[in-house]
mmCIF file of C-alpha atoms and ligand atoms in Angstrom:
data_model
loop_
_atom_site.group_PDB
_atom_site.id
_atom_site.type_symbol
_atom_site.label_atom_id
_atom_site.label_comp_id
_atom_site.label_asym_id
_atom_site.label_seq_id
_atom_site.Cartn_x
_atom_site.Cartn_y
_atom_site.Cartn_z
ATOM 1 C CA MET A 1 117.816 117.796 122.537
ATOM 2 C CA GLY A 2 114.272 117.177 121.639
ATOM 3 C CA ALA A 3 110.785 116.182 122.889
ATOM 4 C CA PRO A 4 108.618 113.094 122.533
ATOM 5 C CA GLY A 5 105.926 115.185 120.945
ATOM 6 C CA SER A 6 108.174 116.340 118.188
ATOM 7 C CA PRO A 7 107.917 114.281 114.991
ATOM 8 C CA TYR A 8 111.448 115.252 113.871
ATOM 9 C CA THR A 9 112.903 114.280 117.200
ATOM 10 C CA ARG A 10 111.279 110.873 116.965
ATOM 11 C CA LYS A 11 112.563 110.575 113.376
ATOM 12 C CA MET A 12 116.073 111.125 114.572
ATOM 13 C CA ILE A 13 116.077 108.923 117.729
ATOM 14 C CA ALA A 14 114.844 105.991 115.611
ATOM 15 C CA TYR A 15 117.411 106.800 113.016
ATOM 16 C CA LEU A 16 120.267 106.904 115.573
ATOM 17 C CA ARG A 17 119.157 103.570 117.139
ATOM 18 C CA TYR A 18 118.965 101.808 113.782
ATOM 19 C CA ARG A 19 122.406 103.106 112.925
ATOM 20 C CA ARG A 20 123.798 102.166 116.228
ATOM 21 C CA ILE A 21 125.299 105.578 116.696
ATOM 22 C CA SER A 22 125.824 106.307 120.378
ATOM 23 C CA TYR A 23 124.056 109.496 121.625
ATOM 24 C CA THR A 24 123.046 111.255 124.785
ATOM 25 C CA LEU A 25 119.415 112.578 124.785
ATOM 26 C CA HIS A 26 118.303 115.708 126.617
ATOM 27 C CA TRP A 27 114.537 115.882 126.882
ATOM 28 C CA GLY A 28 113.886 119.520 126.372
ATOM 29 C CA GLY A 29 111.308 121.391 124.342
ATOM 30 C CA ILE A 30 109.617 124.411 125.813
ATOM 31 C CA ARG A 31 112.592 124.968 128.208
ATOM 32 C CA GLY A 32 115.200 125.535 125.519
ATOM 33 C CA ALA A 33 118.802 124.397 125.285
ATOM 34 C CA PRO A 34 120.465 122.377 128.097
ATOM 35 C CA GLU A 35 122.783 124.429 130.217
ATOM 36 C CA GLY A 36 126.246 125.052 128.770
ATOM 37 C CA TYR A 37 125.183 124.251 125.219
ATOM 38 C CA PRO A 38 125.271 126.782 122.366
ATOM 39 C CA GLU A 39 122.104 128.061 120.739
ATOM 40 C CA PRO A 40 121.496 126.865 117.194
ATOM 41 C CA LYS A 41 120.866 129.400 114.340
ATOM 42 C CA VAL A 42 117.166 128.638 114.546
ATOM 43 C CA ARG A 43 115.594 127.155 117.673
ATOM 44 C CA LEU A 44 114.078 123.952 116.471
ATOM 45 C CA LEU A 45 113.474 120.464 117.804
ATOM 46 C CA PRO A 46 115.517 118.418 117.654
ATOM 47 C CA THR A 47 118.817 120.267 118.080
ATOM 48 C CA PHE A 48 121.916 118.229 117.639
ATOM 49 C CA TYR A 49 125.169 119.039 119.441
ATOM 50 C CA PHE A 50 128.325 117.774 117.725
ATOM 51 C CA HIS A 51 131.579 117.558 119.699
ATOM 52 C CA ARG A 52 134.174 118.862 117.339
ATOM 53 C CA PRO A 53 137.858 117.765 117.400
ATOM 54 C CA ASP A 54 138.841 121.247 118.688
ATOM 55 C CA GLY A 55 136.662 120.724 121.802
ATOM 56 C CA GLU A 56 133.953 123.138 120.702
ATOM 57 C CA ILE A 57 130.258 122.130 120.577
ATOM 58 C CA GLU A 58 128.502 122.818 117.392
ATOM 59 C CA ALA A 59 124.677 123.101 117.423
ATOM 60 C CA MET A 60 122.848 121.990 114.302
ATOM 61 C CA VAL A 61 119.203 121.787 113.312
ATOM 62 C CA ASP A 62 117.273 120.301 110.385
ATOM 63 C CA SER A 63 116.964 116.515 110.411
ATOM 64 C CA THR A 64 117.577 115.980 106.651
ATOM 65 C CA PRO A 65 121.058 117.519 106.440
ATOM 66 C CA ILE A 66 121.958 116.040 109.869
ATOM 67 C CA ILE A 67 121.226 112.605 108.434
ATOM 68 C CA ARG A 68 123.470 113.424 105.396
ATOM 69 C CA ARG A 69 126.258 114.410 107.631
ATOM 70 C CA LEU A 70 125.942 111.240 109.757
ATOM 71 C CA GLU A 71 125.777 109.074 106.665
ATOM 72 C CA THR A 72 129.156 110.432 105.711
ATOM 73 C CA GLU A 73 130.670 110.138 109.188
ATOM 74 C CA TYR A 74 129.359 106.593 109.753
ATOM 75 C CA GLU A 75 129.387 103.996 106.914
ATOM 76 C CA GLU A 76 127.616 100.934 108.288
ATOM 77 C CA ARG A 77 123.920 100.476 108.074
ATOM 78 C CA ALA A 78 123.313 103.303 105.683
ATOM 79 C CA THR A 79 119.795 104.685 105.202
ATOM 80 C CA LEU A 80 120.528 106.291 101.805
ATOM 81 C CA PRO A 81 120.362 103.826 98.921
ATOM 82 C CA ALA A 82 123.518 103.533 96.908
ATOM 83 C CA ASP A 83 121.678 103.608 93.596
ATOM 84 C CA PRO A 84 121.349 107.317 92.521
ATOM 85 C CA VAL A 85 117.815 106.846 91.185
ATOM 86 C CA LEU A 86 116.565 105.182 94.371
ATOM 87 C CA ARG A 87 118.456 107.733 96.357
ATOM 88 C CA PHE A 88 116.623 110.598 94.564
ATOM 89 C CA LEU A 89 113.228 108.934 95.226
ATOM 90 C CA ASN A 90 114.223 108.577 98.912
ATOM 91 C CA HIS A 91 114.916 112.305 99.033
ATOM 92 C CA LEU A 92 111.578 113.113 97.501
ATOM 93 C CA ILE A 93 109.663 110.825 99.797
ATOM 94 C CA GLU A 94 111.614 112.051 102.930
ATOM 95 C CA ASP A 95 110.812 115.646 101.960
ATOM 96 C CA TYR A 96 107.106 114.902 101.453
ATOM 97 C CA ALA A 97 107.024 113.275 104.887
ATOM 98 C CA ASP A 98 108.804 116.167 106.571
ATOM 99 C CA GLU A 99 107.052 119.013 104.799
ATOM 100 C CA TRP A 100 103.609 117.739 103.829
ATOM 101 C CA VAL A 101 102.633 114.897 106.217
ATOM 102 C CA THR A 102 103.530 117.323 109.047
ATOM 103 C CA LYS A 103 100.639 119.479 107.962
ATOM 104 C CA ALA A 104 98.352 116.491 108.953
ATOM 105 C CA MET A 105 100.262 116.127 112.215
ATOM 106 C CA PHE A 106 99.880 119.736 113.206
ATOM 107 C CA HIS A 107 96.275 119.827 111.857
ATOM 108 C CA TYR A 108 95.059 116.749 113.828
ATOM 109 C CA ARG A 109 96.779 118.011 116.994
ATOM 110 C CA TRP A 110 95.273 121.470 117.073
ATOM 111 C CA ALA A 111 92.262 121.739 114.718
ATOM 112 C CA HIS A 112 89.753 119.760 116.740
ATOM 113 C CA GLU A 113 89.084 120.819 120.299
ATOM 114 C CA ALA A 114 89.200 117.345 121.861
ATOM 115 C CA ASP A 115 92.601 116.593 120.276
ATOM 116 C CA ALA A 116 94.061 119.955 121.340
ATOM 117 C CA GLU A 117 92.805 119.447 124.923
ATOM 118 C CA HIS A 118 94.453 116.031 124.870
ATOM 119 C CA ALA A 119 97.832 117.165 123.555
ATOM 120 C CA ALA A 120 98.409 120.407 125.494
ATOM 121 C CA PRO A 121 99.124 118.944 128.938
ATOM 122 C CA LEU A 122 101.260 116.139 127.404
ATOM 123 C CA LEU A 123 103.495 118.785 125.741
ATOM 124 C CA VAL A 124 104.033 120.395 129.155
ATOM 125 C CA TYR A 125 104.708 117.156 131.085
ATOM 126 C CA TRP A 126 106.964 115.675 128.341
ATOM 127 C CA SER A 127 109.213 118.637 128.963
ATOM 128 C CA MET A 128 108.647 119.338 132.655
ATOM 129 C CA PRO A 129 107.471 116.231 134.462
ATOM 130 C CA THR A 130 107.659 117.719 137.956
ATOM 131 C CA MET A 131 105.690 120.856 137.339
ATOM 132 C CA ALA A 132 102.828 121.509 139.718
ATOM 133 C CA ARG A 133 99.479 120.642 138.194
ATOM 134 C CA SER A 134 97.959 124.158 138.415
ATOM 135 C CA ASP A 135 101.003 125.656 136.712
ATOM 136 C CA ALA A 136 101.107 122.965 134.119
ATOM 137 C CA GLU A 137 97.365 123.544 133.281
ATOM 138 C CA ALA A 138 98.041 127.271 132.902
ATOM 139 C CA MET A 139 100.966 126.590 130.634
ATOM 140 C CA ALA A 140 99.046 124.088 128.638
ATOM 141 C CA ASP A 141 96.230 126.616 128.034
ATOM 142 C CA MET A 142 98.728 129.200 126.955
ATOM 143 C CA PHE A 143 100.611 126.831 124.673
ATOM 144 C CA SER A 144 97.520 125.394 122.970
ATOM 145 C CA LYS A 145 96.174 128.878 122.383
ATOM 146 C CA ARG A 146 99.481 129.842 120.674
ATOM 147 C CA GLN A 147 99.504 126.697 118.565
ATOM 148 C CA ILE A 148 95.897 127.018 117.488
ATOM 149 C CA GLU A 149 96.549 130.542 116.421
ATOM 150 C CA ARG A 150 99.428 129.208 114.278
ATOM 151 C CA LEU A 151 97.388 126.576 112.388
ATOM 152 C CA TYR A 152 97.100 128.906 109.479
ATOM 153 C CA VAL A 153 100.873 128.840 109.038
ATOM 154 C CA VAL A 154 100.845 125.249 107.833
ATOM 155 C CA GLY A 155 97.752 125.876 105.819
ATOM 156 C CA SER A 156 95.280 124.255 108.077
ATOM 157 C CA ASN A 157 91.904 126.042 107.892
ATOM 158 C CA ALA A 158 88.260 125.322 107.219
ATOM 159 C CA VAL A 159 88.926 125.262 103.439
ATOM 160 C CA THR A 160 91.882 122.910 103.540
ATOM 161 C CA ALA A 161 90.869 120.556 106.367
ATOM 162 C CA GLU A 162 89.240 118.046 104.061
ATOM 163 C CA THR A 163 92.211 117.944 101.672
ATOM 164 C CA ILE A 164 94.633 117.317 104.554
ATOM 165 C CA GLU A 165 92.486 114.692 106.226
ATOM 166 C CA ALA A 166 91.812 112.833 103.013
ATOM 167 C CA SER A 167 95.500 112.789 102.156
ATOM 168 C CA TYR A 168 96.376 111.352 105.566
ATOM 169 C CA ILE A 169 93.882 108.514 105.190
ATOM 170 C CA ARG A 170 95.219 107.719 101.635
ATOM 171 C CA LEU A 171 98.743 107.688 102.972
ATOM 172 C CA LEU A 172 97.715 105.016 105.590
ATOM 173 C CA GLY A 173 96.395 102.844 102.810
ATOM 174 C CA ILE A 174 99.460 103.311 100.630
ATOM 175 C CA LEU A 175 101.790 102.522 103.497
ATOM 176 C CA ASP A 176 99.783 99.420 104.383
ATOM 177 C CA GLY A 177 100.480 98.123 100.906
ATOM 178 C CA LEU A 178 104.203 98.960 100.918
ATOM 179 C CA ILE A 179 104.801 97.517 104.389
ATOM 180 C CA ALA A 180 102.977 94.351 103.455
ATOM 181 C CA ARG A 181 105.254 93.922 100.485
ATOM 182 C CA GLN A 182 108.764 94.082 102.019
ATOM 183 C CA GLY A 183 108.518 95.723 105.409
ATOM 184 C CA TYR A 184 109.693 99.238 104.369
ATOM 185 C CA VAL A 185 109.083 101.889 101.742
ATOM 186 C CA LEU A 186 112.190 101.220 99.670
ATOM 187 C CA GLY A 187 112.491 97.481 100.142
ATOM 188 C CA ALA A 188 113.482 95.177 102.953
ATOM 189 C CA ARG A 189 115.647 97.672 104.844
ATOM 190 C CA PRO A 190 114.805 101.079 106.350
ATOM 191 C CA SER A 191 115.687 104.367 104.530
ATOM 192 C CA SER A 192 115.734 107.922 105.711
ATOM 193 C CA ALA A 193 112.320 108.242 104.132
ATOM 194 C CA ASP A 194 110.967 105.509 106.466
ATOM 195 C CA PHE A 195 112.328 107.310 109.481
ATOM 196 C CA ALA A 196 110.699 110.650 108.177
ATOM 197 C CA LEU A 197 107.309 108.978 107.744
ATOM 198 C CA TYR A 198 107.680 107.177 111.055
ATOM 199 C CA GLY A 199 108.405 110.500 112.868
ATOM 200 C CA GLN A 200 105.103 112.100 111.769
ATOM 201 C CA LEU A 201 103.263 108.826 112.322
ATOM 202 C CA THR A 202 104.518 108.548 115.990
ATOM 203 C CA GLN A 203 102.175 111.463 116.585
ATOM 204 C CA LEU A 204 99.376 110.825 114.083
ATOM 205 C CA THR A 205 98.836 107.135 114.886
ATOM 206 C CA THR A 206 99.518 107.164 118.626
ATOM 207 C CA VAL A 207 99.038 110.643 120.148
ATOM 208 C CA GLU A 208 96.090 112.460 118.589
ATOM 209 C CA PRO A 209 92.888 110.593 119.447
ATOM 210 C CA SER A 210 91.189 111.423 116.075
ATOM 211 C CA SER A 211 93.996 110.379 113.757
ATOM 212 C CA ALA A 212 95.080 107.510 115.915
ATOM 213 C CA ALA A 213 91.541 106.027 115.821
ATOM 214 C CA LEU A 214 91.605 106.141 111.975
ATOM 215 C CA ALA A 215 94.801 104.205 112.022
ATOM 216 C CA SER A 216 93.740 101.663 114.610
ATOM 217 C CA GLU A 217 90.329 100.946 112.981
ATOM 218 C CA ARG A 218 91.632 100.105 109.546
ATOM 219 C CA TYR A 219 95.402 100.202 109.291
ATOM 220 C CA GLN A 220 96.614 98.107 112.221
ATOM 221 C CA ARG A 221 99.600 97.036 110.157
ATOM 222 C CA VAL A 222 100.809 100.630 109.883
ATOM 223 C CA ARG A 223 100.048 101.233 113.644
ATOM 224 C CA ALA A 224 102.232 98.184 114.483
ATOM 225 C CA TRP A 225 104.983 99.238 112.094
ATOM 226 C CA VAL A 226 105.305 102.512 113.960
ATOM 227 C CA ASP A 227 105.984 100.578 117.218
ATOM 228 C CA ARG A 228 108.659 98.506 115.542
ATOM 229 C CA VAL A 229 110.485 101.300 113.751
ATOM 230 C CA GLU A 230 111.123 102.958 117.125
ATOM 231 C CA ASP A 231 114.031 100.504 117.602
ATOM 232 C CA LEU A 232 115.457 98.738 114.586
ATOM 233 C CA SER A 233 118.860 98.185 116.145
ATOM 234 C CA GLY A 234 118.488 94.388 115.665
ATOM 235 C CA VAL A 235 117.775 94.518 111.884
ATOM 236 C CA ARG A 236 120.655 93.361 109.788
ATOM 237 C CA PRO A 237 120.467 95.061 106.387
ATOM 238 C CA GLU A 238 121.995 93.528 103.308
ATOM 239 C CA ARG A 239 123.057 95.293 100.162
ATOM 240 C CA GLY A 240 120.357 93.402 98.153
ATOM 241 C CA ASP A 241 117.552 94.422 100.454
ATOM 242 C CA TRP A 242 116.977 97.705 98.605
ATOM 243 C CA LEU A 243 114.130 97.756 96.155
ATOM 244 C CA ALA A 244 115.368 96.835 92.581
ATOM 245 C CA VAL A 245 115.275 100.016 90.567
ATOM 246 C CA ASP A 246 113.374 98.218 87.734
ATOM 247 C CA ALA A 247 110.659 97.401 90.178
ATOM 248 C CA ALA A 248 110.622 100.789 91.949
ATOM 249 C CA GLY A 249 108.270 102.468 89.435
ATOM 250 C CA GLU A 250 105.484 99.940 89.881
ATOM 251 C CA THR A 251 105.939 99.362 93.689
ATOM 252 C CA LEU A 252 106.117 103.080 94.529
ATOM 253 C CA LYS A 253 103.504 104.266 92.051
ATOM 254 C CA PRO A 254 100.726 104.794 94.632
ATOM 255 C CA LEU A 255 103.031 106.795 96.870
ATOM 256 C CA LEU A 256 104.513 108.834 94.028
ATOM 257 C CA ASP A 257 101.024 109.487 92.702
ATOM 258 C CA GLU A 258 100.045 110.746 96.209
ATOM 259 C CA ILE A 259 103.090 113.042 96.267
ATOM 260 C CA GLY A 260 102.210 114.331 92.824
ATOM 261 C CA ARG A 261 98.584 114.821 93.825
ATOM 262 C CA VAL A 262 99.140 116.926 96.927
ATOM 263 C CA TYR A 263 102.756 117.844 97.601
ATOM 264 C CA ALA A 264 103.934 118.770 94.110
ATOM 265 C CA PRO A 265 101.211 121.391 93.459
ATOM 266 C CA PHE A 266 101.809 122.821 96.993
ATOM 267 C CA LEU A 267 105.595 123.102 96.497
ATOM 268 C CA LEU A 268 105.146 124.767 93.057
ATOM 269 C CA ALA A 269 102.513 127.268 94.146
ATOM 270 C CA ASN A 270 104.552 128.114 97.257
ATOM 271 C CA ALA A 271 107.806 128.626 95.373
ATOM 272 C CA ARG A 272 106.041 130.828 92.721
ATOM 273 C CA ALA A 273 104.702 133.031 95.490
ATOM 274 C CA ALA A 274 108.064 133.202 97.160
ATOM 275 C CA MET A 275 109.725 134.182 93.839
ATOM 276 C CA ALA A 276 107.078 136.902 93.299
ATOM 277 C CA GLY A 277 107.621 138.147 96.810
ATOM 278 C CA GLU A 278 103.972 137.470 97.779
ATOM 279 C CA ASP A 279 103.444 136.692 101.423
ATOM 280 C CA ARG A 280 100.473 134.396 100.785
ATOM 281 C CA PHE A 281 99.104 132.333 97.959
ATOM 282 C CA GLU A 282 96.043 130.458 96.690
ATOM 283 C CA THR A 283 95.955 127.429 94.508
ATOM 284 C CA GLU A 284 94.098 124.252 93.965
ATOM 285 C CA ILE A 285 95.139 121.003 95.577
ATOM 286 C CA ASP A 286 93.357 117.729 95.036
ATOM 287 C CA GLY A 287 90.409 119.483 93.323
ATOM 288 C CA ARG A 288 89.829 121.842 96.325
ATOM 289 C CA PRO A 289 90.945 125.419 96.957
ATOM 290 C CA TRP A 290 94.115 125.819 99.081
ATOM 291 C CA SER A 291 95.327 129.046 100.647
ATOM 292 C CA GLN A 292 98.128 129.756 103.083
ATOM 293 C CA PRO A 293 100.985 132.088 103.870
ATOM 294 C CA THR A 294 104.101 131.603 101.733
ATOM 295 C CA PHE A 295 106.696 129.403 103.462
ATOM 296 C CA PRO A 296 110.231 130.430 102.369
ATOM 297 C CA TYR A 297 111.886 127.250 103.736
ATOM 298 C CA GLN A 298 109.686 125.091 101.549
ATOM 299 C CA ALA A 299 110.708 127.117 98.468
ATOM 300 C CA LYS A 300 114.206 125.977 99.358
ATOM 301 C CA CYS A 301 112.995 122.332 99.613
ATOM 302 C CA LEU A 302 111.904 122.552 95.956
ATOM 303 C CA HIS A 303 115.280 124.122 95.037
ATOM 304 C CA TRP A 304 117.089 121.195 96.782
ATOM 305 C CA ILE A 305 114.982 118.586 94.941
ATOM 306 C CA ARG A 306 115.905 120.247 91.646
ATOM 307 C CA GLU A 307 119.527 120.604 92.604
ATOM 308 C CA SER A 308 119.840 116.977 93.520
ATOM 309 C CA PHE A 309 118.097 115.946 90.296
ATOM 310 C CA ALA A 310 120.407 118.206 88.206
ATOM 311 C CA SER A 311 123.541 116.617 89.812
ATOM 312 C CA LEU A 312 122.660 113.220 88.317
ATOM 313 C CA SER A 313 123.903 111.666 85.049
ATOM 314 C CA ALA A 314 121.753 112.080 81.927
ATOM 315 C CA ASP A 315 121.011 108.319 82.184
ATOM 316 C CA ASP A 316 119.731 108.536 85.691
ATOM 317 C CA ARG A 317 117.725 111.660 84.961
ATOM 318 C CA ALA A 318 116.032 109.726 82.125
ATOM 319 C CA ARG A 319 115.259 106.842 84.397
ATOM 320 C CA ILE A 320 113.694 109.165 86.938
ATOM 321 C CA HIS A 321 111.659 110.963 84.256
ATOM 322 C CA ALA A 322 110.284 107.564 83.211
ATOM 323 C CA LEU A 323 109.529 106.613 86.761
ATOM 324 C CA LEU A 324 107.685 109.833 87.586
ATOM 325 C CA ASP A 325 105.802 109.901 84.252
ATOM 326 C CA GLY A 326 102.126 110.341 84.933
ATOM 327 C CA THR A 327 102.460 110.809 88.760
ATOM 328 C CA GLY A 328 102.118 114.557 88.868
ATOM 329 C CA CYS A 329 105.639 114.821 90.228
ATOM 330 C CA GLU A 330 107.125 115.786 86.826
ATOM 331 C CA PRO A 331 106.983 119.543 87.324
ATOM 332 C CA LEU A 332 109.222 119.135 90.354
ATOM 333 C CA LEU A 333 112.071 118.277 88.052
ATOM 334 C CA ALA A 334 111.776 121.083 85.601
HETATM 335 N N1 LIG B 1 112.982 120.913 109.086
HETATM 336 C C1 LIG B 1 113.198 120.675 110.495
HETATM 337 C C2 LIG B 1 111.986 120.926 111.286
HETATM 338 C C3 LIG B 1 112.074 120.869 112.718
HETATM 339 C C4 LIG B 1 110.808 121.478 113.379
HETATM 340 O O1 LIG B 1 110.012 122.183 112.712
HETATM 341 N N2 LIG B 1 110.583 121.308 114.646
HETATM 342 C C5 LIG B 1 109.497 121.870 115.302
HETATM 343 C C6 LIG B 1 108.949 120.932 116.345
HETATM 344 S S1 LIG B 1 108.536 119.303 115.770
HETATM 345 C C7 LIG B 1 109.851 123.134 116.008
HETATM 346 O O2 LIG B 1 110.832 123.155 116.645
HETATM 347 N N3 LIG B 1 109.074 124.218 115.846
HETATM 348 C C8 LIG B 1 109.335 125.416 116.411
HETATM 349 C C9 LIG B 1 108.369 125.859 117.434
HETATM 350 O O3 LIG B 1 107.368 125.110 117.570
HETATM 351 O O4 LIG B 1 108.510 126.916 118.003
HETATM 352 C C10 LIG B 1 113.744 119.209 110.751
HETATM 353 O O5 LIG B 1 113.677 118.433 109.772
HETATM 354 O O6 LIG B 1 114.267 118.957 111.790
#
């Protein structure tokens, strides 16, 4: 169950299509779970309902572990690279897309009045297409008020706006270069990191007028890529389509530099505040001040990155150290 305006829902629909895993989609959103389905632990979009062998339905949220589960249950057309070094980089990039790029998504949707007025009715009609116009308008007003009040939660405010917007524009340029090379971030076949970036970009490059205009003016290649990734069921991936690990450092350098520039300092400052039991923190990101409430889930994200790094062989860890050297991502490993 998900909604077209949810970047994680879009990530997962495109993922399922590429993997040729059959599914039934319930467009939901504001309405909540479809009738007869269990509630997940946390109400989030998308929610996945797995039919268990004992006949029970299991509700699951969080796109990243759902993908890991589906990668185990279905073998063909994997989106996690087999090489452990590349697989680690895939995890890092997927996490950056899910947890940092989403700041840009939420910021562009709600921080500027024209964008917010554009999005609010869409969010209602995506979920309830038959609602009477006057009711829909009232609901859109209520919803946009709530979301604008929550901008501070992701760290979007007058102080951080420039940092968020500049990082979105740099990402477009970096992706333009990567797509031009081989079609996807990690080579000539899509990875879970591609689907994560795609999910955020479905909103940023096609829904929000401000951020979409930035993509259409200068990064038409990225804008076109978003349309293609929606359905990659016809792509036939080969084992050799993954980026060669020897080439990964050079190819991915601009993206890893970007992650080290904005996401690494964010994750570290957030985790430090979470450890100290502080409910908000201030730090510097990309040469500008950054302040926001502590986000406990993202402290776990850092923990998971470290856990997956620690599970690798000494050889693979050394290769990753060499790859990340000078990117700003090094403290994520410590
Ligand atoms: N980490 C989750 C994030 C899912 C998420 O945050 N979904 C948003 C919508 S895109 C949500 O449901 N937010 C709750 C709300 O808006 O009330 C994932 O990867 O699926």
